[in-house]
XYZ file of C-alpha atoms in Angstrom:
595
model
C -21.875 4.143 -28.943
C -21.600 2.051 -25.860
C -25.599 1.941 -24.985
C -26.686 -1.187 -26.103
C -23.694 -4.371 -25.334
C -25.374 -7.161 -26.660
C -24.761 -10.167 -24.468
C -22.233 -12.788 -26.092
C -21.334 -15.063 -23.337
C -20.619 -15.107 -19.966
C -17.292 -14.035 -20.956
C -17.470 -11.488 -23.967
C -14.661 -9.044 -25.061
C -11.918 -9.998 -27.286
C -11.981 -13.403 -27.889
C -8.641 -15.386 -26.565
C -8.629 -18.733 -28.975
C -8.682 -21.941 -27.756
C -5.159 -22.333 -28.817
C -4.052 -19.358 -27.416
C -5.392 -20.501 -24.104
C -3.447 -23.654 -24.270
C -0.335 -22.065 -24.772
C -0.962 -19.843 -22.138
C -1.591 -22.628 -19.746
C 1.448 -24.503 -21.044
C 3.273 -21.141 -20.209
C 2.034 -21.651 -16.457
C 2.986 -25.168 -16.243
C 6.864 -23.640 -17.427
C 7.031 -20.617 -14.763
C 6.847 -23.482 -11.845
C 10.010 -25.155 -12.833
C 11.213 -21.471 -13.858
C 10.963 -19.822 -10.798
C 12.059 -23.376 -8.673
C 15.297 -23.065 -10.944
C 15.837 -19.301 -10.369
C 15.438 -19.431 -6.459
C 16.467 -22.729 -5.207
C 19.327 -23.588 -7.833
C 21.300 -20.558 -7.642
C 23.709 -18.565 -5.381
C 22.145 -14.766 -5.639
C 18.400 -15.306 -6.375
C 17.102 -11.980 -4.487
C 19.850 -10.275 -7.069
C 18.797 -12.469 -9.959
C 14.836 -11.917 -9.719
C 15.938 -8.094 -9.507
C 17.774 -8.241 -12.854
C 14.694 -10.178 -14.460
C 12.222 -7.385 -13.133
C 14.299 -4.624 -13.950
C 14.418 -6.411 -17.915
C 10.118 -6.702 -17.619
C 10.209 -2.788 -16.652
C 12.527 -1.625 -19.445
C 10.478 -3.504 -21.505
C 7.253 -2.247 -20.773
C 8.394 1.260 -21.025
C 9.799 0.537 -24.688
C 6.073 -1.422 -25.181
C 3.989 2.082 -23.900
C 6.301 4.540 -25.397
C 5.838 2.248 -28.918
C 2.354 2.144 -28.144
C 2.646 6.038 -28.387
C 4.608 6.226 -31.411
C 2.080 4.374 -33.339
C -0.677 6.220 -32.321
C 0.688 9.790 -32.884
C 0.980 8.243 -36.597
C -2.271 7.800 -36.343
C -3.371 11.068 -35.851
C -0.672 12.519 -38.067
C -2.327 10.795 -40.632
C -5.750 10.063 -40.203
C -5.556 6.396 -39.979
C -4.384 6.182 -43.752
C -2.435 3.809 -45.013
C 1.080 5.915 -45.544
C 3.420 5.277 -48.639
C 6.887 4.363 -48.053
C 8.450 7.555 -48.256
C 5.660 8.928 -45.513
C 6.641 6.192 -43.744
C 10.002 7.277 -43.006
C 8.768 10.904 -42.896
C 6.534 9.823 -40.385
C 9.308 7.688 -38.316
C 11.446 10.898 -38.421
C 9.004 13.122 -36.725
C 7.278 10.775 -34.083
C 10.931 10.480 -32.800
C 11.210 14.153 -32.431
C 7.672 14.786 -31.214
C 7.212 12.584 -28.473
C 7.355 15.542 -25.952
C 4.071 17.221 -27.873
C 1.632 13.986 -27.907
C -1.287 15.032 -29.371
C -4.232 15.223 -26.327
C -6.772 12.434 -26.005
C -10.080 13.123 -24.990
C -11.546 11.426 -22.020
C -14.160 11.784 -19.006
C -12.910 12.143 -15.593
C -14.871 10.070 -12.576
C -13.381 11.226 -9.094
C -15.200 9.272 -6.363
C -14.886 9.373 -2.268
C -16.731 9.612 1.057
C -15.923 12.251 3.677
C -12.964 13.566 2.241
C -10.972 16.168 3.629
C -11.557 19.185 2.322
C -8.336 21.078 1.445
C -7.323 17.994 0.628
C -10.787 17.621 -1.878
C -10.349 20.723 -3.303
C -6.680 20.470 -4.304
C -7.756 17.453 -6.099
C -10.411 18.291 -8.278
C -8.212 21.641 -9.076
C -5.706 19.443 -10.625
C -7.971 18.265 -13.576
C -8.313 21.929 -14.624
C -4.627 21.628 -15.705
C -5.743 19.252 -18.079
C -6.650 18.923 -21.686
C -7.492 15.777 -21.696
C -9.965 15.783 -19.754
C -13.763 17.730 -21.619
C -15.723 16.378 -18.624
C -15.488 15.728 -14.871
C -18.003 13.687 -12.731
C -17.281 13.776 -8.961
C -19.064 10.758 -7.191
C -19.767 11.211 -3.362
C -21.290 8.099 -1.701
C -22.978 10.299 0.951
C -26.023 12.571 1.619
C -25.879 13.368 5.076
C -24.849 16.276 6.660
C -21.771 15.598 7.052
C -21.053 14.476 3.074
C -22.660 18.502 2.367
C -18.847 19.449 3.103
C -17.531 17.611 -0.627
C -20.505 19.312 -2.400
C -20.090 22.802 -0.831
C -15.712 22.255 -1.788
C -17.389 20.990 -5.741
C -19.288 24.219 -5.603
C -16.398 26.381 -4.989
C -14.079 24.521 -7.271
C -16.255 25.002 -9.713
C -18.896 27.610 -9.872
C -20.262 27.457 -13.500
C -20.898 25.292 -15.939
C -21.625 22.820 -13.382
C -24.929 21.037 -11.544
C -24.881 18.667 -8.603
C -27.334 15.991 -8.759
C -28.950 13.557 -5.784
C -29.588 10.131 -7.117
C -32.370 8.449 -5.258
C -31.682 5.392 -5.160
C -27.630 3.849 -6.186
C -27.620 2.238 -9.322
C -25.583 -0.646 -7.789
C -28.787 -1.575 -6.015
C -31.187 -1.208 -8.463
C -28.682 -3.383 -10.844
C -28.849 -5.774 -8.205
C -32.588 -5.874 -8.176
C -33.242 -5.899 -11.516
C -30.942 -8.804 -12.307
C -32.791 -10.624 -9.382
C -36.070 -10.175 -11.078
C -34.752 -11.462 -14.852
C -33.515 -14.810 -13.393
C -36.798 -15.629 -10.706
C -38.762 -14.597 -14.564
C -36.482 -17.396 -16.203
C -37.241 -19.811 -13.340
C -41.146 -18.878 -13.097
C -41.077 -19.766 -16.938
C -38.737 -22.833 -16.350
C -36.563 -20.773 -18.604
C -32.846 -21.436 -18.434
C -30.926 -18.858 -16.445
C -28.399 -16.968 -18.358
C -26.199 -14.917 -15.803
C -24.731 -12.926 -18.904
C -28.347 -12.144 -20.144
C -29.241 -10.836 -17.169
C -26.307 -8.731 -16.374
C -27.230 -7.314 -19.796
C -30.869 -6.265 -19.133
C -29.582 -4.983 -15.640
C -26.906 -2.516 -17.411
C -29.179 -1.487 -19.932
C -31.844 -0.552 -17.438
C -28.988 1.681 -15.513
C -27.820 2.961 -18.492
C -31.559 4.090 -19.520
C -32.158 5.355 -16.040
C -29.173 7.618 -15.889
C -30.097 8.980 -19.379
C -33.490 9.839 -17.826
C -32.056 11.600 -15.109
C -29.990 13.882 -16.687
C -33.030 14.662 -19.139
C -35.190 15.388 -16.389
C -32.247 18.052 -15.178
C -31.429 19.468 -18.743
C -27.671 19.697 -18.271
C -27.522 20.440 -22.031
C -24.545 18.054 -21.857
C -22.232 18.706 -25.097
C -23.670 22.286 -25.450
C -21.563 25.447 -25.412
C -23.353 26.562 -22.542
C -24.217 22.918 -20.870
C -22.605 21.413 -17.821
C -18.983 20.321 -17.888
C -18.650 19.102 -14.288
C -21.531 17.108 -12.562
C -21.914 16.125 -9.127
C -23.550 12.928 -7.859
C -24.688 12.031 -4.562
C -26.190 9.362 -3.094
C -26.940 7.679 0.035
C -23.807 5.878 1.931
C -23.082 2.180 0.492
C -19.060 1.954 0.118
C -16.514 3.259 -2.798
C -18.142 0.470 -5.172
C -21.931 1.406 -4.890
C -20.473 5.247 -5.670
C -18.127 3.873 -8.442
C -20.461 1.668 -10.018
C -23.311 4.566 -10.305
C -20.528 6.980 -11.773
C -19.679 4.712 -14.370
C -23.043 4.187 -15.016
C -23.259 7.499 -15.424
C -20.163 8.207 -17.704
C -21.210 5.938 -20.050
C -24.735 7.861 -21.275
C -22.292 11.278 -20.869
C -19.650 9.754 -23.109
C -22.142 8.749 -25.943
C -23.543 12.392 -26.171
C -20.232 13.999 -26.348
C -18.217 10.569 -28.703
C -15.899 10.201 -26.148
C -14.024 6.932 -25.883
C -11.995 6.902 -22.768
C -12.661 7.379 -18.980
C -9.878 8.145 -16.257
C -11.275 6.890 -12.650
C -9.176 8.444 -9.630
C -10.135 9.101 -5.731
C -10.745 11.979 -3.687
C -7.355 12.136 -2.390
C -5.865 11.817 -5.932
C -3.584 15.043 -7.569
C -3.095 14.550 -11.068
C -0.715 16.095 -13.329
C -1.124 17.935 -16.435
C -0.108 15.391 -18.568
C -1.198 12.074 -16.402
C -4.915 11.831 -18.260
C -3.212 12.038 -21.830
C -0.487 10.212 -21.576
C -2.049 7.402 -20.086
C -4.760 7.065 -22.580
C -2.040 6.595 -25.421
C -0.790 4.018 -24.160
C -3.974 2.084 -25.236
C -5.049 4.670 -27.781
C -4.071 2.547 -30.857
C -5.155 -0.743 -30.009
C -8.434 -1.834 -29.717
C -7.694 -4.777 -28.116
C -6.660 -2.757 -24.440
C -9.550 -2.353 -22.384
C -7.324 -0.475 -19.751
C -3.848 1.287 -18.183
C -3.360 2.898 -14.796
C -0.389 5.604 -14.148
C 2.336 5.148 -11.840
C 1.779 6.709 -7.952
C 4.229 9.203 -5.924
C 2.948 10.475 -2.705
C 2.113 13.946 -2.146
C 1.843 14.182 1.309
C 4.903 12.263 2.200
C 6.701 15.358 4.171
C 3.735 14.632 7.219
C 5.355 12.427 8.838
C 7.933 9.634 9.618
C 5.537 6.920 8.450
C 4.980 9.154 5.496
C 8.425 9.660 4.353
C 9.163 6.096 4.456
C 6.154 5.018 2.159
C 7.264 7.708 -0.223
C 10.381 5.845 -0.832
C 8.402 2.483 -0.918
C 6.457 3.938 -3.498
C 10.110 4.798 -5.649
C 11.972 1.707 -4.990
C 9.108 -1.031 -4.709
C 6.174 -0.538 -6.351
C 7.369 1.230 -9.699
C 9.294 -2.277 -10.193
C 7.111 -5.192 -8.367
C 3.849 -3.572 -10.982
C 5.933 -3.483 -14.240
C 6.460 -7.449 -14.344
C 3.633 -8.646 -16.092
C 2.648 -5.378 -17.763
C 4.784 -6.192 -20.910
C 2.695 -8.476 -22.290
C -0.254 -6.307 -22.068
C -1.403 -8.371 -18.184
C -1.001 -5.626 -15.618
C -2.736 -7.126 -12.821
C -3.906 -3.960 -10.745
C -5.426 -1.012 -12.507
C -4.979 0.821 -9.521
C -7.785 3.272 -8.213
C -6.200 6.699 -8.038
C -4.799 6.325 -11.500
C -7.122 4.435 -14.233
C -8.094 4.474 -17.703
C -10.791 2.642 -19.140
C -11.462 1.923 -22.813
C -15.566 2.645 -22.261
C -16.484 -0.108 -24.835
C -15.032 -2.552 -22.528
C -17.460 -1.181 -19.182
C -20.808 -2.287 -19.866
C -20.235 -6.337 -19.880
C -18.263 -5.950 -16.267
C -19.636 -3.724 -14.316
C -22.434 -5.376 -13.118
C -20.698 -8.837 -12.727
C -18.146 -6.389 -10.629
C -20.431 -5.085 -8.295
C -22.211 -8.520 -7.800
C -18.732 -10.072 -6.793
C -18.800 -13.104 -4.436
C -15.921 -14.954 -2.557
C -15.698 -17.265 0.078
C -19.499 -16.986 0.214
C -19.528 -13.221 1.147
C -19.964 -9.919 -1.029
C -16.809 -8.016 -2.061
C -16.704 -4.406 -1.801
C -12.583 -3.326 -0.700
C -10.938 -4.830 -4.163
C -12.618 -2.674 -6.427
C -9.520 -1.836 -8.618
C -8.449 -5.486 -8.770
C -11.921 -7.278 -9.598
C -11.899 -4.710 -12.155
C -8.863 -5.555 -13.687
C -9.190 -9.598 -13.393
C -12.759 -9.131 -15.393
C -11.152 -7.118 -18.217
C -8.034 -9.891 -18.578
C -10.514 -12.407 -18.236
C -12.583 -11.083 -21.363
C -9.546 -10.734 -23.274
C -8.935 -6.978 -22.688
C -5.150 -5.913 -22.204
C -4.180 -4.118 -19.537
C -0.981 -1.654 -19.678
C 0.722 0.293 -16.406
C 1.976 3.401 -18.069
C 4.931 3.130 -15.516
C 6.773 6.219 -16.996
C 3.442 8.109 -15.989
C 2.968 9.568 -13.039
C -0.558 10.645 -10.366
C -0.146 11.958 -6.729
C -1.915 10.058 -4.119
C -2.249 10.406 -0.246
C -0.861 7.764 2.189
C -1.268 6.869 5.561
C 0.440 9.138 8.299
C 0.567 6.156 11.297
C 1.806 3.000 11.314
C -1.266 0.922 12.170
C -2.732 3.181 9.180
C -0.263 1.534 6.568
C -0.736 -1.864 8.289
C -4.199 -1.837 7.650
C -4.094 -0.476 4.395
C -1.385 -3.146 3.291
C -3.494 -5.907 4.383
C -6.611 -5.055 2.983
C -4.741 -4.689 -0.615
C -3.013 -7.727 0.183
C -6.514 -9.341 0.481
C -7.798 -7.925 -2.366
C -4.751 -9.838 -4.140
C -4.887 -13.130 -2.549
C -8.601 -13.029 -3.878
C -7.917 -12.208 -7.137
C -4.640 -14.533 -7.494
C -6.333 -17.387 -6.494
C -9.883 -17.977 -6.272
C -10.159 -16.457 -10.443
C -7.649 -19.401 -12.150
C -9.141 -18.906 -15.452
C -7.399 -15.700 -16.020
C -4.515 -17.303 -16.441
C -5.700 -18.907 -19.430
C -6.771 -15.898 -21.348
C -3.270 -13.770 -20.311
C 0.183 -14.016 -20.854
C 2.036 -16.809 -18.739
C 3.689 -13.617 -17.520
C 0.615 -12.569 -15.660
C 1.025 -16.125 -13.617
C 4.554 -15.267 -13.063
C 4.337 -12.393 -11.539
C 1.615 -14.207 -8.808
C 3.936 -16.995 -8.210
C 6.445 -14.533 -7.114
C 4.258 -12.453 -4.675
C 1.809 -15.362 -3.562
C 4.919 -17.629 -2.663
C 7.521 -15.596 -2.278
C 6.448 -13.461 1.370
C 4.397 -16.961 2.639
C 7.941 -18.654 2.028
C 10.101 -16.221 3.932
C 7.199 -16.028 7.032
C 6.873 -20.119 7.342
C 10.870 -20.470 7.243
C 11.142 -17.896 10.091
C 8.456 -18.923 12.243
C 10.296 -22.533 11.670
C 13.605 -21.664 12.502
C 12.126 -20.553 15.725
C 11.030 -23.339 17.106
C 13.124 -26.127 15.039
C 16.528 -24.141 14.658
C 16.258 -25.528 11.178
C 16.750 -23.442 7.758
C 14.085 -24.224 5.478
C 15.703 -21.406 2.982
C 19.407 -20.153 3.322
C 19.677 -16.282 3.230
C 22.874 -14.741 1.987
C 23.878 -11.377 3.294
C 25.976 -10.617 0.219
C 23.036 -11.539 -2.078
C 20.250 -8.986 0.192
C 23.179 -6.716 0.099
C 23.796 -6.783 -3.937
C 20.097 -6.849 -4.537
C 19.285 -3.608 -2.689
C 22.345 -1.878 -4.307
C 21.098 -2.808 -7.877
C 18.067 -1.221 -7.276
C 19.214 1.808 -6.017
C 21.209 2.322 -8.884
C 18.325 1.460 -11.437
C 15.558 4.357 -9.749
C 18.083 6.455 -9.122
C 19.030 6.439 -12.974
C 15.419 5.011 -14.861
C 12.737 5.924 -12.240
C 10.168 8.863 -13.694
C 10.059 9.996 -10.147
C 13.197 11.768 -9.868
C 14.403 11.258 -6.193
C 15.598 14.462 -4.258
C 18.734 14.767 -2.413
C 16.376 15.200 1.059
C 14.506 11.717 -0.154
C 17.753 9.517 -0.668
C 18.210 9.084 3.888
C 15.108 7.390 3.516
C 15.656 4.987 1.004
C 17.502 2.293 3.199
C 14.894 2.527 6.153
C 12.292 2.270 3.807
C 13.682 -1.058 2.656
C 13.195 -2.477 6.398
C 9.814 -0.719 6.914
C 8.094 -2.675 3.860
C 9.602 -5.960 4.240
C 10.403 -6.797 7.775
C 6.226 -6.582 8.095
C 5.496 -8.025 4.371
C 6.058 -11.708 5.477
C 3.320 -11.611 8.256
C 0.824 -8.680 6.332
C 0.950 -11.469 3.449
C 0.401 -14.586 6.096
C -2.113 -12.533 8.096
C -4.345 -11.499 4.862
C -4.065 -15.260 3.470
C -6.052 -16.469 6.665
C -8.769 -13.526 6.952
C -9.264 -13.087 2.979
C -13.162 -12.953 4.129
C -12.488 -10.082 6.128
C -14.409 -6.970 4.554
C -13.438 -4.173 6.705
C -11.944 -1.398 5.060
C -9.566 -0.690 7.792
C -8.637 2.927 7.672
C -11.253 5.687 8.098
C -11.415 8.349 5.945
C -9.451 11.352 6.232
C -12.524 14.200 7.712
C -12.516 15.193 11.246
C -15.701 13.557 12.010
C -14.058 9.977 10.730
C -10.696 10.304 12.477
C -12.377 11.426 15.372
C -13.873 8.064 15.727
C -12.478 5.558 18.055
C -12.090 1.745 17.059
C -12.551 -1.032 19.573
C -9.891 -2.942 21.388
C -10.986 -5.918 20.296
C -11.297 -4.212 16.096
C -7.411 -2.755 17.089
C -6.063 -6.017 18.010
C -7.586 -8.127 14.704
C -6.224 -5.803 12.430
C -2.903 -4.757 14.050
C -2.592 -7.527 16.624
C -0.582 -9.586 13.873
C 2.149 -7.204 13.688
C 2.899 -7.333 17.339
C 2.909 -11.360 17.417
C 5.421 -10.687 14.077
C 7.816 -8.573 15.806
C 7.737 -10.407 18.927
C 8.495 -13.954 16.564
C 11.273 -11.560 14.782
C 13.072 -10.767 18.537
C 13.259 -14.366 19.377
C 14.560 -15.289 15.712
C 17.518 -12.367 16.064
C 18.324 -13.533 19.902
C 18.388 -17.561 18.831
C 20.636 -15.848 15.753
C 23.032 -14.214 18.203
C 22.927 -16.854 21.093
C 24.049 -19.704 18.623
C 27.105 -17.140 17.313
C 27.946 -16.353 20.632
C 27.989 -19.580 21.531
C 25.546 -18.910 24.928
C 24.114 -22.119 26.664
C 20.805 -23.475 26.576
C 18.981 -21.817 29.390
C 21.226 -18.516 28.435
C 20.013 -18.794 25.172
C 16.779 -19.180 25.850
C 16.378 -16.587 28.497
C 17.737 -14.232 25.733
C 14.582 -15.559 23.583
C 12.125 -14.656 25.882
C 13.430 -10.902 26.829
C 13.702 -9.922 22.906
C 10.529 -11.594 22.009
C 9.019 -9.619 24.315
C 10.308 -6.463 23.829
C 10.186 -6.862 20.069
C 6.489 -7.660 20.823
C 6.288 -4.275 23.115
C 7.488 -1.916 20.559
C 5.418 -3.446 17.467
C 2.381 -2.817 20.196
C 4.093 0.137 21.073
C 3.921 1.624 16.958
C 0.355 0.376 16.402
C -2.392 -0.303 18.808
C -1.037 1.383 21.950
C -0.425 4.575 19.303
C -3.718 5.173 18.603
């Protein structure tokens, strides 16, 4: 079924036509003058852009719940073609059965490193819950002593019906190397090098490999009494060596069993009983969508303060900022706890994925986003099932979340800008959405750090507009949002709002300059990894913006104050200097001198 891709280009998939393209770039060259008009020209633009996204997100969820309609009708009637009456008769009853969705089947890939266990084991409980799901595949990058830990919690989790396997060498490497070999052929042969051709032979190769090794284990996969949950390990390379060789992998299990769809989560992921299936119908019905991902709530976010507060980031920010371009079919983040995968669409990217260059370096930390860009560039769609929801863990510490926001923020920057082509095969909408996050937080940081040191106002904030936007919002999670917010949640909803943006402005400014950086920042969540102690000099690159930021945001509010209290220059000043520096104290105070 999905064995054998037959190379069509460097960029095969749906095709996008020429003309399509060039309306899509025309599109682009609209949003410019678009967004200009809807910032610069009017009196409430915060309040405006909110009433634009909140229209994109209403939409979307009337686009995935249609989505959903039609393909119930498909399966209520075998994919014939209905006469008028069944028509209606069908109409009638996918209104009234939307709660009872037929189920989907799919494969479930659940990948990490050093996980914790309790944590681990709650995790890959939560796919028993599911229907959906006729096959799980955990993926541990890890064969040490210390990785034994996620195999002994796979063993307990589940005892039959299931096989752990050690690859011996990662199939990201051998892809590597075998793609290496096809092109110095071509040159030895003063062949011409085809990049596509020889991602081709490298898949295929994997793909033939895997099928060998679970032949040489007879799982008797697709057999009453064969395995239903496999475990692979391999030696340590980083989440995409372990993703890459567990897609690999899925691929050769999905053709024995004529599956068509794979959900991809992490070790720290819960999902709910109805996450898998309702996220593959999204995409179900057309052929054209390579992929969806599931809205996130946070599971853990009674830990601690830092906790709480990203919980309600997650309900008023994220549910809205990733629903903008998903409308048109051009989510731009498939993100990693909560993905689905049309498997047809797999074997032309993955190898191009792994193989990822930027700024003359190898990528490995924006896995779910270099995913993503490589199906929209191909042609795929890609929905965000935003009315569908996964549990994932979040940082407990403050120089935890910093870390983790910057390395996502990266991951964007990378894919927003150094890919341009995408925006030629997707929706102007997809452009839209990274005009408003690339410009938007670089904006706000260079008209702060101005006002500093000029006194001027490169952009005039109004009070009453900050004030109306945050209200609107409120109101529209508190009445649309699919995670229904409790009564002990609502406190934190207004902090929240100051712990994601007073840092956004300098996480976005600090991730545009070090986009080449390739750390992962956070360590994983086993004792032997947070036991581990970072250097000053590692603390202070990856946290040491935030303190500059809040010592910049101390002198900004004292320069604020001193000009309405009408204090003289050397008053003034003074004033400057004290709150810079004890702005600067407590961001040092909250991150580096924390841990």
């Amino acid at each position: 079924m999905f064995l054998a891709p037959e190379p069509r280009g460097p960029l095969s998939g749906p095709r996008v036509p020429p003309f399509r393209q060039l309306l899509n770039v025309i599109g682009c060259m609209l949003v410019l003058p678009w967004y200009y008009v809807t910032t610069a020209l009017t009196k409430y633009p915060v309040t405006l852009d909110i009433l634009l996204t909140i229209a994109l997100t209403e939409l979307n969820r009337y686009v995935i719940e249609g989505r959903r309609i039609i393909f119930l009708g498909h399966r209520l009637f075998d994919g014939k073609q209905p006469s008028p009456e069944e028509k209606r008769d069908r109409e009638d009853l996918c209104l009234e059965s939307q709660q009872a969705t037929p189920s989907l089947d799919c494969l479930a890939a659940v990948v990490g490193w050093r996980e914790e266990p309790s944590l681990y084991r709650r995790a890959l409980e939560s796919y028993k819950s599911s229907t959906t799901c006729v096959f799980l595949l955990a993926g541990i990058d890890g064969d040490e002593a210390q990785d034994q830990e996620m195999v002994d919690v796979f063993n307990k989790v589940y005892p039959k019906s299931s096989a752990v396997i050690q690859i011996p060498e990662p199939l990201g490497l051998v892809a590597e190397r075998v793609r290496a070999k096809v092109i110095s052929q071509n040159r030895h042969h003063d062949q011409p090098v085809d990049g596509a051709e020889a991602d081709a032979v490298a898949m295929q190769y994997c793909i033939e490999l895997a099928k060998n090794t679970l032949i040489q284990h007879n799982l008797r996969i697709g057999a009453p009494d064969g395995v239903r949950q496999l475990c692979l390990k391999q030696r340590h390379l980083h989440k995409k060596g372990i993703m890459f060789t567990a897609f690999v992998f899925s691929l050769v299990i999905a053709d024995i069993l004529g599956v068509e769809f794979l959900w991809s989560s992490d070790s720290d992921t819960i999902v709910f009983s109805d996450s898998l299936e309702r996220t593959m119908n999204t995409i179900a019905a057309d052929p054209h969508a390579g992929g969806a991902s599931a809205g996130l709530v946070v599971h853990n976010a009674h830990e601690s303060t830092v906790t709480r507060l990203a919980s309600a980031v997650y309900w008023g920010e994220l549910y809205l900022t990733r629903s903008t371009p998903a409308c048109a079919g051009t989510s731009d983040c498939q993100s990693g706890p909560s993905t689905a995968f049309r498997l047809a669409a797999l074997p032309d990217i993955l190898v191009p994925w792994y193989l990822q260059r930027a700024l003359g370096k190898r990528m490995v930390v924006n896995e779910d986003r270099h995913l993503t860009t490589n199906l929209l560039l191909r042609g795929w769609k890609v929905m965000f099932a935003s009315d569908v929801l996964a549990a994932t863990d979040t940082p407990t510490t403050m120089a935890r979340w910093l870390k983790q926001q910057v390395r996502w923020a990266r991951a964007t920057h990378i894919e927003s800008l150094l890919h341009p082509r995408v925006y030629a095969t997707s929706h102007p909408l997809l452009f839209y959405g990274m005009a408003k996050r690339e410009f938007g937080p670089a904006i706000g940081a260079i008209a702060i750090i101005w006002y500093l040191f000029t006194s001027q106002q490169l952009v005039v904030f109004s009070s009453k507009d900050l004030l109306l936007r945050v209200l609107v919002g409120c109101l529209y999670n508190l009445l649309r949002n699919p995670d229904r917010m409790t009564t002990k949640g609502l406190p934190w909803v207004l902090p929240s709002i100051f712990f994601y943006y007073i840092p956004l402005p300098a996480v976005h400014l600090w991730s545009m300059l070090t986009m080449g950086a390739d750390g992962w920042g956070t360590s994983m969540r086993a004792s032997g990894e947070r036991a581990r102690r970072e250097t000053l000099k590692k603390e202070w690159f990856e946290a040491g913006f935030f303190v500059v930021w809040m010592g910049i945001l101390g002198g900004v509010t004292a320069k604020v104050l001193g000009i309405y209290l009408g204090m003289v220059p050397h008053e003034k000043m003074a004033a400057i200097l004290v709150t810079a520096c004890v702005g600067a104290f407590g961001g040092w105070k909250i991150t580096i001198g924390a841990t």
